[in-house]
Short mmCIF file of C-alpha atoms in Angstrom, two decimals:
data_model
loop_
_atom_site.label_atom_id
_atom_site.label_comp_id
_atom_site.label_asym_id
_atom_site.label_seq_id
_atom_site.Cartn_x
_atom_site.Cartn_y
_atom_site.Cartn_z
CA GLY A 1 124.24 112.54 44.19
CA TYR A 2 121.84 110.03 45.78
CA GLY A 3 118.35 110.97 46.81
CA PHE A 4 117.00 109.43 49.97
CA LYS A 5 114.77 110.57 52.78
CA LEU A 6 113.80 109.56 56.27
CA LYS A 7 110.44 107.85 56.13
CA SER A 8 109.86 107.14 59.79
CA ALA A 9 111.96 108.23 62.74
CA TYR A 10 110.71 108.76 66.30
CA ARG A 11 107.40 107.07 67.04
CA SER A 12 105.30 107.65 70.10
CA TYR A 13 103.87 104.72 72.04
CA ASP A 14 100.46 105.35 70.46
CA THR A 15 101.93 105.39 66.95
CA GLN A 16 103.70 102.10 67.66
CA VAL A 17 100.40 100.62 68.85
CA THR A 18 98.87 101.55 65.49
CA THR A 19 101.88 100.20 63.57
CA TYR A 20 101.94 96.92 65.45
CA ASP A 21 98.16 96.47 65.23
CA TYR A 22 98.40 96.93 61.46
CA TRP A 23 100.90 94.07 61.17
CA VAL A 24 98.82 91.86 63.45
CA SER A 25 95.79 92.49 61.23
CA THR A 26 97.76 91.56 58.08
CA GLU A 27 98.60 88.24 59.74
CA ASN A 28 94.97 87.54 60.71
CA GLY A 29 95.62 88.17 64.39
CA ASN A 30 98.77 86.02 64.55
CA THR A 31 101.03 88.04 66.85
CA LYS A 32 103.91 85.56 66.50
CA LYS A 33 104.11 86.27 62.76
CA ALA A 34 103.58 90.00 63.25
CA ASP A 35 106.52 90.03 65.67
CA ASN A 36 108.80 89.32 62.69
CA TYR A 37 107.76 92.60 61.05
CA SER A 38 107.15 95.00 63.87
CA ALA A 39 108.16 95.54 67.47
CA ARG A 40 105.47 95.51 70.08
CA PRO A 41 104.64 98.87 71.64
CA GLY A 42 107.24 99.72 74.26
CA HIS A 43 109.89 97.63 72.48
CA SER A 44 110.50 99.55 69.26
CA GLU A 45 113.82 101.26 68.64
CA HIS A 46 111.79 103.99 66.94
CA GLN A 47 110.47 104.89 70.38
CA THR A 48 114.03 105.51 71.63
CA GLY A 49 114.81 108.05 68.93
CA TYR A 50 117.85 105.99 67.83
CA ALA A 51 116.25 104.42 64.75
CA PHE A 52 114.79 105.57 61.46
CA ASP A 53 113.53 104.11 58.22
CA ILE A 54 114.94 105.43 54.97
CA ARG A 55 113.56 105.41 51.45
CA ASP A 56 114.85 106.39 48.04
CA TYR A 57 113.12 109.45 46.58
CA ASN A 58 112.53 107.67 43.29
CA TYR A 59 111.34 104.36 44.74
CA GLU A 60 109.01 105.16 47.57
CA TYR A 61 107.38 101.73 47.79
CA GLU A 62 109.93 99.55 46.01
CA ASP A 63 112.52 97.30 47.61
CA TYR A 64 114.97 99.80 49.09
CA SER A 65 117.85 97.31 48.82
CA LYS A 66 117.61 97.55 45.03
CA SER A 67 117.95 101.34 44.92
CA LYS A 68 121.11 103.29 44.11
CA SER A 69 120.91 105.18 47.38
CA PHE A 70 120.93 101.90 49.34
CA THR A 71 124.25 100.98 47.78
CA TRP A 72 125.80 104.20 49.04
CA VAL A 73 124.03 104.32 52.42
CA SER A 74 124.79 100.68 53.28
CA LYS A 75 128.50 101.21 52.56
CA ASN A 76 128.82 104.56 54.33
CA ALA A 77 126.34 104.71 57.21
CA HIS A 78 128.88 103.37 59.70
CA LYS A 79 131.10 106.39 59.04
CA TYR A 80 128.36 108.48 60.66
CA GLY A 81 127.55 106.04 63.47
CA PHE A 82 124.64 104.13 61.88
CA ILE A 83 124.09 100.43 61.15
CA ILE A 84 121.57 98.42 59.19
CA ARG A 85 119.76 97.16 62.24
CA PHE A 86 118.25 93.99 60.79
CA PRO A 87 120.72 92.67 58.19
CA LYS A 88 120.09 89.98 55.61
CA GLY A 89 120.88 86.46 56.73
CA LYS A 90 120.86 87.42 60.43
CA GLU A 91 117.13 87.00 61.11
CA HIS A 92 117.84 84.08 63.47
CA ILE A 93 119.91 86.47 65.60
CA THR A 94 117.86 89.67 65.46
CA GLY A 95 114.43 88.04 65.49
CA TYR A 96 113.24 90.32 62.68
CA GLN A 97 113.01 90.03 58.94
CA TYR A 98 115.69 91.67 56.80
CA GLU A 99 114.98 95.39 56.76
CA PRO A 100 117.43 97.23 54.49
CA TRP A 101 115.62 100.49 55.23
CA HIS A 102 115.92 100.36 59.05
CA TYR A 103 118.99 102.09 60.49
CA ARG A 104 120.04 102.63 64.09
CA TYR A 105 122.51 105.01 65.63
CA CYS A 106 125.11 103.38 67.89
CA GLY A 107 128.12 105.68 67.44
CA ILE A 108 130.97 105.64 64.96
CA GLU A 109 133.22 103.19 66.82
CA CYS A 110 130.42 100.67 67.39
CA ALA A 111 128.96 101.04 63.88
CA THR A 112 132.35 100.68 62.23
CA TYR A 113 133.15 97.53 64.19
CA ILE A 114 129.75 96.02 63.33
CA TYR A 115 130.17 96.91 59.66
CA GLU A 116 133.76 95.69 59.32
CA ASN A 117 133.04 92.40 61.12
CA ASP A 118 129.64 91.75 59.53
CA ILE A 119 127.94 91.19 62.87
CA THR A 120 124.67 92.35 64.37
CA PHE A 121 124.06 94.78 67.20
CA GLU A 122 123.06 91.76 69.32
CA GLU A 123 126.43 90.11 68.69
CA TYR A 124 128.26 93.34 69.48
CA TYR A 125 126.27 93.74 72.69
CA GLU A 126 126.87 90.16 73.81
CA TYR A 127 130.59 90.26 73.26
CA PHE A 128 131.61 93.79 74.14
CA ILE A 129 129.05 94.96 76.63
CA LYS A 130 127.55 91.97 78.38
CA PHE A 131 130.55 89.66 78.67
CA ASN A 132 133.55 91.99 78.54
CA ASN A 133 132.32 94.78 80.74
CA PRO A 134 134.06 94.37 84.13
CA LYS A 135 130.90 95.64 85.86
CA ASN A 136 129.01 92.60 84.52
CA LEU A 137 131.59 89.97 85.44
CA LYS A 138 130.91 88.00 88.58
CA SER A 139 133.71 86.59 90.69
#
């Protein structure tokens, strides 16, 4: 009963150039500030095909976190393998502003663990992949 749509999914390199340049221009050429809003070309999860932005049908340009669909999506996305990629209060970990509309696919097991433990993808990666993967351990 909730109406939401994908706003932006896969982006080509050229599209990411345009997106990033837009944010740089809104910050008067300050790339450090723009880096909080947009990934540089070649570094966007949108370019991998794993990420998408979502919007509520009724609130195209409003704060998505205040929409009814956000309430449902944020509580159920992990059941389908998706996470809120840049969660609120975790900006110091992710390096990006809170983006309630930006979701990333990482698989059901990963997404559920991230959701249930209120951690970021970076924290999941550090603990489970980087440090606990026997291939990465040095003797």
